Coordinates of C-alpha atoms in Angstrom, one line a residue:
M1 CA 114.5 84.6 128.3
D2 CA 111.8 87.3 128.6
I3 CA 111.5 89.3 125.5
R4 CA 111.3 92.3 127.9
H5 CA 114.6 91.1 128.6
L6 CA 116.2 91.5 125.4
E7 CA 114.5 95.0 124.5
L8 CA 115.8 96.0 127.7
L9 CA 119.3 95.4 126.8
R10 CA 118.9 96.6 123.3
D11 CA 117.7 99.9 124.3
L12 CA 120.6 99.9 126.8
R13 CA 122.9 99.5 124.2
E14 CA 121.6 102.3 122.3
R15 CA 120.9 104.9 124.9
G16 CA 123.9 104.5 127.4
S17 CA 121.9 104.3 130.7
L18 CA 118.8 103.5 132.6
A19 CA 118.2 107.2 133.4
A20 CA 118.1 107.6 129.5
V21 CA 115.8 104.2 128.9
A22 CA 113.3 104.9 131.7
A23 CA 112.8 108.5 130.1
A24 CA 112.1 107.2 126.4
T25 CA 110.1 104.4 127.8
H26 CA 107.7 106.2 130.5
R27 CA 109.3 103.9 133.5
T28 CA 111.4 104.4 136.8
P29 CA 114.9 104.0 136.6
S30 CA 114.5 101.7 139.9
A31 CA 112.3 99.3 138.0
L32 CA 114.5 98.8 135.2
S33 CA 117.2 98.2 137.3
Q34 CA 115.2 95.5 139.1
Q35 CA 114.3 94.1 135.3
L36 CA 118.1 94.3 134.6
R37 CA 119.0 92.2 137.4
T38 CA 115.9 89.5 136.9
A39 CA 117.5 89.1 133.4
Q40 CA 121.3 88.8 134.4
R41 CA 120.1 85.7 137.1
A42 CA 117.7 84.4 134.4
A43 CA 121.0 84.7 131.5
G44 CA 123.3 83.5 134.7
T45 CA 126.0 85.5 133.6
A46 CA 126.4 89.6 134.0
L47 CA 125.1 90.8 130.9
V48 CA 126.4 94.6 131.8
E49 CA 129.7 96.2 133.2
Q50 CA 130.4 100.1 134.3
D51 CA 131.7 102.2 131.8
G52 CA 132.4 105.7 133.9
R53 CA 128.7 107.0 133.9
R54 CA 127.4 104.5 131.8
L55 CA 126.5 101.0 131.2
R56 CA 128.2 98.8 128.9
L57 CA 127.2 95.5 127.7
T58 CA 129.2 92.6 128.4
E59 CA 129.7 90.1 125.5
A60 CA 126.5 88.2 126.6
G61 CA 124.4 91.3 127.2
E62 CA 125.5 92.2 123.3
L63 CA 124.6 88.7 122.6
L64 CA 121.2 88.9 124.0
A65 CA 120.8 92.4 122.4
D66 CA 121.6 91.3 118.7
G67 CA 118.4 88.8 119.2
A68 CA 116.0 91.4 120.4
D69 CA 115.4 92.8 117.1
D70 CA 114.9 89.0 115.6
V71 CA 112.4 88.2 118.1
A72 CA 110.7 91.1 118.0
A73 CA 110.6 91.4 114.3
A74 CA 109.0 87.5 114.2
I75 CA 106.4 88.1 117.3
A76 CA 105.3 91.4 114.9
R77 CA 105.3 89.1 111.6
V78 CA 102.5 86.6 113.4
Q79 CA 100.6 89.5 114.7
A80 CA 100.7 91.3 110.9
R81 CA 99.5 88.0 109.8
L82 CA 96.4 88.1 112.4
E83 CA 95.4 91.5 111.1
E84 CA 95.7 90.5 107.5
H85 CA 93.3 88.0 108.6
R86 CA 91.0 90.4 110.4
G87 CA 91.3 92.2 107.0
H88 CA 93.0 95.4 107.2
P89 CA 96.0 96.8 109.9
V90 CA 94.9 98.8 112.5
G91 CA 96.9 101.2 115.3
R92 CA 98.9 104.4 115.5
V93 CA 102.2 104.5 113.6
R94 CA 104.8 107.2 115.0
V95 CA 106.3 109.0 112.1
A96 CA 109.3 111.5 112.7
G97 CA 111.4 113.1 109.7
L98 CA 113.2 116.1 107.9
P99 CA 110.5 119.0 107.2
S100 CA 111.2 119.4 103.5
A101 CA 110.4 116.0 102.8
L102 CA 107.7 115.5 104.9
T103 CA 106.0 118.4 103.2
F104 CA 105.5 116.7 99.9
L105 CA 105.0 113.3 101.3
L106 CA 102.6 114.1 104.0
P107 CA 99.5 115.6 102.6
G108 CA 99.0 113.1 99.9
T109 CA 99.9 110.3 102.8
F110 CA 96.9 111.4 105.4
A111 CA 94.5 111.6 102.1
A112 CA 95.6 107.7 101.2
L113 CA 95.0 106.8 104.5
A114 CA 92.0 108.1 105.4
G115 CA 89.3 105.6 107.1
S116 CA 91.7 103.1 106.9
G117 CA 92.2 102.1 110.4
V118 CA 95.7 103.5 110.8
T119 CA 96.7 106.6 112.5
L120 CA 99.6 109.1 112.2
D121 CA 101.4 110.6 114.8
V122 CA 104.3 113.3 113.2
T123 CA 107.1 115.1 114.6
D124 CA 109.4 117.1 112.7
R125 CA 113.1 116.4 113.1
D126 CA 116.0 118.7 110.9
L127 CA 118.9 116.6 111.8
A128 CA 122.5 116.1 110.5
E129 CA 122.5 113.2 108.6
P130 CA 123.9 110.3 111.3
D131 CA 121.3 111.7 113.4
Y132 CA 118.0 110.3 111.8
A133 CA 119.5 106.6 112.2
A134 CA 119.4 107.0 116.2
A135 CA 115.8 108.9 115.9
A136 CA 114.6 105.5 115.0
A137 CA 114.4 104.2 118.5
D138 CA 111.7 106.5 119.3
A139 CA 109.5 106.7 116.2
D140 CA 108.5 103.5 113.8
I141 CA 109.3 105.3 110.5
V142 CA 112.0 108.0 110.6
V143 CA 111.9 110.2 107.0
A144 CA 115.8 110.4 106.0
H145 CA 117.6 111.8 103.5
S146 CA 121.4 111.9 102.0
L147 CA 123.2 113.2 99.5
V148 CA 125.8 110.2 98.9
S149 CA 123.6 107.0 98.7
D150 CA 120.4 105.3 99.7
V151 CA 121.8 104.1 102.9
P152 CA 122.2 107.0 105.0
A153 CA 124.7 107.4 107.5
G154 CA 124.4 105.4 110.7
S155 CA 121.2 103.3 109.1
A156 CA 123.0 100.4 108.1
G157 CA 121.1 98.0 110.2
L158 CA 117.7 99.2 109.9
H159 CA 115.4 98.6 107.2
R160 CA 115.2 101.2 104.5
T161 CA 112.9 102.2 101.5
V162 CA 113.8 104.7 99.2
L163 CA 110.8 107.5 99.0
A164 CA 112.2 109.8 96.6
R165 CA 115.1 111.1 94.7
E166 CA 114.7 114.9 95.1
P167 CA 116.7 117.6 92.6
L168 CA 118.6 119.9 94.6
D169 CA 118.2 123.4 92.5
V170 CA 120.4 126.3 92.6
A171 CA 117.8 129.0 94.1
L172 CA 118.6 132.7 92.5
P173 CA 116.8 135.8 92.6
V174 CA 114.9 136.0 89.6
D175 CA 116.8 139.0 88.3
H176 CA 119.9 137.7 89.1
P177 CA 121.8 137.5 85.4
L178 CA 122.5 133.4 86.0
A179 CA 118.3 133.4 86.1
A180 CA 118.2 133.7 82.5
R181 CA 120.2 130.8 81.9
E182 CA 118.3 127.1 81.4
G183 CA 120.9 125.4 83.3
L184 CA 124.2 126.2 85.8
R185 CA 127.9 124.6 86.0
A186 CA 130.0 125.0 89.2
R187 CA 132.0 127.4 87.5
D188 CA 129.1 129.8 87.0
V189 CA 128.2 129.7 91.2
A190 CA 131.2 128.7 93.3
G191 CA 132.0 132.6 93.1
E192 CA 128.3 133.8 94.4
P193 CA 127.8 134.9 97.9
W194 CA 126.4 131.6 99.2
I195 CA 123.4 130.5 102.2
G196 CA 124.0 127.6 103.5
V197 CA 123.0 125.2 105.9
P198 CA 124.6 123.9 109.2
E199 CA 128.1 122.0 108.7
H200 CA 127.3 118.2 108.1
Y201 CA 123.9 118.7 106.9
P202 CA 123.4 116.9 103.4
F203 CA 122.9 119.9 101.5
D204 CA 126.3 120.8 102.7
T205 CA 127.6 118.1 100.4
V206 CA 126.8 119.9 97.2
L207 CA 128.4 123.0 97.7
E208 CA 132.2 120.5 98.6
R209 CA 131.5 119.0 95.2
I210 CA 131.2 122.6 93.8
S211 CA 134.5 123.8 95.7
A212 CA 136.3 120.5 94.6
A213 CA 135.0 120.8 91.2
C214 CA 136.2 124.6 90.9
D215 CA 139.3 124.3 93.1
V216 CA 137.8 127.1 95.4
A217 CA 136.9 127.2 99.0
I218 CA 133.0 128.4 99.8
S219 CA 132.2 129.6 102.9
P220 CA 128.9 130.4 102.9
R221 CA 127.9 134.1 104.5
L222 CA 124.8 132.6 106.3
R223 CA 124.2 129.0 107.8
M224 CA 120.7 128.2 108.7
R225 CA 118.2 125.2 108.6
D226 CA 114.9 126.5 107.8
N227 CA 114.5 126.5 103.8
Q228 CA 111.6 129.0 103.6
L229 CA 113.9 131.3 105.9
I230 CA 116.9 130.8 103.3
A231 CA 114.1 131.0 100.2
A232 CA 113.2 134.5 101.4
L233 CA 116.6 136.0 101.8
V234 CA 117.2 134.5 98.4
A235 CA 114.6 136.4 96.9
A236 CA 115.9 139.5 98.7
G237 CA 119.4 139.6 97.4
E238 CA 121.3 138.3 100.1
G239 CA 122.9 135.4 98.5
I240 CA 122.0 132.0 96.6
A241 CA 121.4 128.7 98.0
L242 CA 120.5 124.8 97.2
L243 CA 116.8 124.5 97.6
P244 CA 115.1 121.4 97.1
R245 CA 112.8 120.9 93.7
Y246 CA 109.7 119.4 95.1
T247 CA 108.9 121.8 97.9
T248 CA 110.2 125.1 96.8
D249 CA 107.8 127.6 95.6
E250 CA 109.6 129.9 92.6
G251 CA 107.2 132.5 93.2
G252 CA 108.0 135.8 95.2
G253 CA 111.0 136.7 93.5
L254 CA 112.9 133.4 93.4
A255 CA 114.4 131.3 90.6
L256 CA 115.4 127.6 90.4
R257 CA 118.1 126.5 88.3
P258 CA 119.4 123.0 87.9
L259 CA 123.5 122.1 88.3
L260 CA 124.2 120.3 85.3
D261 CA 128.0 119.1 86.0
V262 CA 127.3 118.1 89.6
P263 CA 125.5 116.1 91.2
S264 CA 122.7 117.4 93.4
A265 CA 119.8 115.6 94.3
R266 CA 119.3 113.6 97.4
W267 CA 117.4 110.3 98.6
V268 CA 114.5 110.7 100.3
V269 CA 114.6 107.4 102.7
A270 CA 112.3 105.5 105.6
L271 CA 114.0 104.0 108.2
S272 CA 112.5 101.4 110.3
R273 CA 113.8 99.3 113.2
P274 CA 113.5 96.0 111.7
D275 CA 111.0 94.6 114.6
R276 CA 108.3 97.7 113.7
A277 CA 109.3 97.2 109.5
E278 CA 107.3 94.3 110.3
R279 CA 104.3 95.7 111.6
A280 CA 101.3 95.5 109.4
A281 CA 100.6 99.2 109.6
V282 CA 104.1 100.6 109.7
R283 CA 104.5 98.3 106.2
L284 CA 101.1 100.0 104.9
V285 CA 102.3 103.5 106.1
T286 CA 105.7 102.9 104.4
R287 CA 104.5 101.5 101.3
T288 CA 101.7 105.1 101.2
L289 CA 104.8 107.3 101.6
A290 CA 106.4 105.5 98.8
E291 CA 103.4 105.7 96.4
V292 CA 103.7 109.4 97.0
G293 CA 107.5 110.1 96.8
T294 CA 106.7 108.2 93.5
A295 CA 104.0 110.4 92.2
V296 CA 105.4 113.6 93.1
A297 CA 108.8 112.9 91.4
V298 CA 106.9 112.4 88.0

């Protein structure tokens, strides 16, 4: 069967409709409908069925969609060997990920790849943890994070590389009484006014752990995504927060202190679809991101 048919079925499973696949792949729905009909004729059986407004794969369609990554990965491995024979990988690699991790990973990565023949196309994406795996449908590498394990939610079928293990510290105004301590415990901060992140974002997991350790409910007075905005509000005395150690500047009236008795570090992980992970250029960028992450953590 044509690899394009397998990839169409995989994309349809991920996106739910021909219109969504068309928008993501810059093709027309009519062209994709024709391709789907051709695929079904070649397979000799129905590959999709209507499910409300969505198309759902049949068992045969699921079987073929499962094979898309295997076939595409095999092709990518052959292409990678050809590039190695030529001497070096080349091409564009699309990277998407959370801004707070890209901040400490990208400068060194760009520097390391200068003159390599590999170019980066970067998009910052601040998402809830389960949504990073879905972003791998559109990017070669997604930089995600998790407070629970090195397998971000929903990423079980993706190729994963740990880039860094970054502590999340308690951010305080520099003149706060707790800033005089070298480290803090859950009971020290449970009753403080908190500035948090949106619910279901990974940092919120630490607040849940503090709540459980002290048997108190913590309801942040503010919830927002941008770490720089949170840092500015903390420095202004509007509350305390959790901020990542490697990209938070302690200048400007801000102090960072580690939590001593509650796990408060995140895994920063590169996610790729298995076929894209086999590309020589993607392997090079992933390896470089991991090297930069290791160096920053020293």
